[in-house]
Amino acid sequence: MALDTPQEAAQSGAVPGTVSLRGQFDISADQPLPGYDSPPAMAYACSQTRDLSRHLMALVCDPKLPPRTDVIPALRRIDHGCMVKVLDWGVVDWPLEGRRCPVLIVERPQGQRVFRATDTETKPLPEELVMRLFLQPMAQILAEIQAQGQVHRAIRPDNLFYDDAQRSRILLGECISTPPALTQPVAYETIEAGMAVPAGRGEGTIANDLYAIGATAIALLIGRAPCHDMRDDEIIDSKMQYGSYTALVRRARVSLTMMEVLRGLLHDDPKERWTVDDLNMWISGRRLSPKPPGLPTRAARGFVFMGKEHLTAREVAEGMSRHWDKAAEAIHDGSLDAWLRRSLSDEERTEAVNTAKTVSVVGDDANDRITARVIIALDPFGPVRYRDFRATVEGVGNLFGAFVDDQEARRLFVGVMRGNLLPFLVETRGKPTPEHVRQLTLYDKARSFMDRMGMGYGVERVAYELNPTMPCRSPLFETDFVVAVDELLPAYERLAERGGIGKSRLVDRHIAAFIAARFKGAIGGELRDLENATDENVPLVAAVRLLSAIQDSQPNRSFPALCELAAAQLRPTIQRFHSRRRRRGVEGEMVKVVRAGRLGDLLEVIDNPMALESDQRSFDHAVRLFSRSLHELRQLQYERTNRGRIARDLGAWVASLISGFVGITATLTICIIALL
Amino acid sequence: MADTTKKKGGKAATKGGGPKTGPLIAWVAAPIIGVVFFATILLLTVGMLPTIAAFVVDRYPRKLITKTVGFMNFAGCAPYVMQLWTGSQTVDQVADILGEPTHWLVMYGTAGVGWTIYFLMPPLAAAWLAVSQEMRQKALQGQQQQLIEEWGPEVRSAAGGGTDRPPETDAMLEAAAASAANAEGNAPPPAG
């Protein structure tokens, strides 16, 4: 989604105005601040209600690209004057979009951007200023970020601001409005992260931020973005071929002093790359000799693939990933093996490729899996590459979360997971880091969810498990932004107030997966009942029961509109009661409890087991009565048809009784008279 | 099994051989009674000839016509039997009684009353049946209607009465089936 500007909104008829965030901040939707936009987030004037003198702005984020709200608490603890401070965040009804959007409230820098955009040129800064205004504060900020266990991942020239007109201070912009590294140009990313698609770069480590500081420093020194005239793939090829420092500096003149820090920060081996401490020591005056670029093993003769000569295993891996369908041929015809043995002479890589090929794979995607494994074997420190799915280990979940509704992305993600590519990648790298072990545990758990297809499971559940800040992607909440489970019922309430959900189900696959991932209560039974196909009433009741469980965990919150919506959804289940009188009674009670806004009360009325059982018993009795009356009617009809014969028999019988009575009476009377 | 037979045989023996002594007593008593009450028997034989005729034409297994005519016929003969018993009880006295035509009128007239009762009752019974059947049908249909109002048409289908036709139709179909069966001699027994 691209957010609308006020002009576009005016054309579409939306009326901008002031939007309040929790009554503490007033956001002026009609006062955009394009100079402070942080694409895709857009900046608007903002004021704090209790302190109008503060210079603030609101960044309205793209709801499809969830902001990193989970890092806000940690970053708020960092009190450094050279970092734009994030004060608060929330979700507001944004009139320009006609939907709810996440909004960040940040301090507004007093000066302009250092670079208006990534591709603009500006006056180069002297080395002294780069060191004093940029490297020195950034090193301090990174130290604090590292102490908080976080990363910034948005360090680039166009995210730097002057804090005053005199340009005496540079501020580092915010890093929360988009997923990590999503908007970073390839030049500011390490080779590994640059090879991944932006959404799949993952959080990375502080080493990625240090690399970005190095690349940004070059931009400040030369007055333009490094490699500004090159495509992304050309930048990556250049970095692989010459090393990042050489590729980014190119023919620019850099002093030996700066060369030292830049080589250290832009070192392509993360283990050799400078740490925050190294940078701080350098700033405090300790000078080290410049580190050599540390280029990988080069082959004596290049491997020609798709008309291009590749000299390193990583280059071959990247070339194969770009021409996926042709890669399988090169893998199977033996040319790669021959090149690895004869030209590269890297026993470790040769062995890894052989291991990658020996796995037994069947199915349509067998070639894809072999290719992906060979690419991993050739470049174990690169991202996982599976056709167009290219992500770092920690970025796999982010990438899938960004494209969870795309069928092709789903197919590729399932391929990555079923092919066990991540464990193979970590295994090929050697000794796994604690972070990788944690990631693999997370993916293992996710895979167990992926293999179950019921409601609350499947790929949707995986997406929510791997992306804690991903909003619920249900079509019901298309115009809302629900990140936490306690925001779900208020969102339903708004939905119900807007006019309900038509014939849609109250809980769809996305909502079920969202609840299963975020809600800690015991809801296994409800999830199973959601897909009950034998009784159509069971899923309806289970959906409301699920929401009721959430409401029970939030005492003293009532949702009358949601209750009314739930009552409408549950209306067919009244048919479970056979008694018409009881049905009318239940409907009447539903109307009463809806006003109270508690879903549990509604369920007690409509899903009371004792009442249902009693009704069933009474119905069975009524059936028996009806059956008996049917039998009697049949008997009656038979008697009607044979009435003449029955009347004759009955008449004869009655006649014999009368005659007997009269005859005996008369005889006895005569006898008595005769004897007297 | 053998024990049971033994027990049954033992029981019969202790009762004094009832089944065996009955016919013996009858064979002994009947000639004695026939001799002692010859005049009475003669009178009743002649006086109850209509009952004998009714017995001949009676097709009811329980001999209802015979009973109807017989009770009244006997009441008609009773005054003359008493006259005989208070008299000499001879054949001559029987001849005197039978020689009076009014006595014949009384004895045979009461038998005629019996026949009259027999012929009057069936039409009355038919009329009563018609009324009571109508009332029963209305009561049953009312009950069904109430059940359907409370429990819906599904109570009828659950009871096996079909889903989309009224009970009257069911009854008509049942009646037609019963008539067809009756024509073949397989009619179900009447109520009661």
GROMACS .gro file of N, CA and C in nm, chain A residues 279-287:
model
   27
  279LEU      N    1   3.552   0.092   1.688
  279LEU     CA    2   3.522   0.224   1.633
  279LEU      C    3   3.544   0.332   1.739
  280ASN      N    4   3.497   0.305   1.859
  280ASN     CA    5   3.515   0.404   1.966
  280ASN      C    6   3.663   0.427   1.998
  281MET      N    7   3.740   0.317   1.994
  281MET     CA    8   3.884   0.332   2.020
  281MET      C    9   3.949   0.416   1.911
  282TRP      N   10   3.906   0.391   1.789
  282TRP     CA   11   3.964   0.468   1.678
  282TRP      C   12   3.929   0.616   1.694
  283ILE      N   13   3.805   0.642   1.734
  283ILE     CA   14   3.762   0.780   1.752
  283ILE      C   15   3.841   0.847   1.865
  284SER      N   16   3.870   0.767   1.966
  284SER     CA   17   3.945   0.827   2.077
  284SER      C   18   4.094   0.837   2.049
  285GLY      N   19   4.136   0.805   1.929
  285GLY     CA   20   4.272   0.833   1.887
  285GLY      C   21   4.362   0.715   1.865
  286ARG      N   22   4.319   0.596   1.895
  286ARG     CA   23   4.405   0.480   1.874
  286ARG      C   24   4.402   0.441   1.727
  287ARG      N   25   4.512   0.441   1.665
  287ARG     CA   26   4.518   0.411   1.522
  287ARG      C   27   4.569   0.270   1.497
   0.00000   0.00000   0.00000
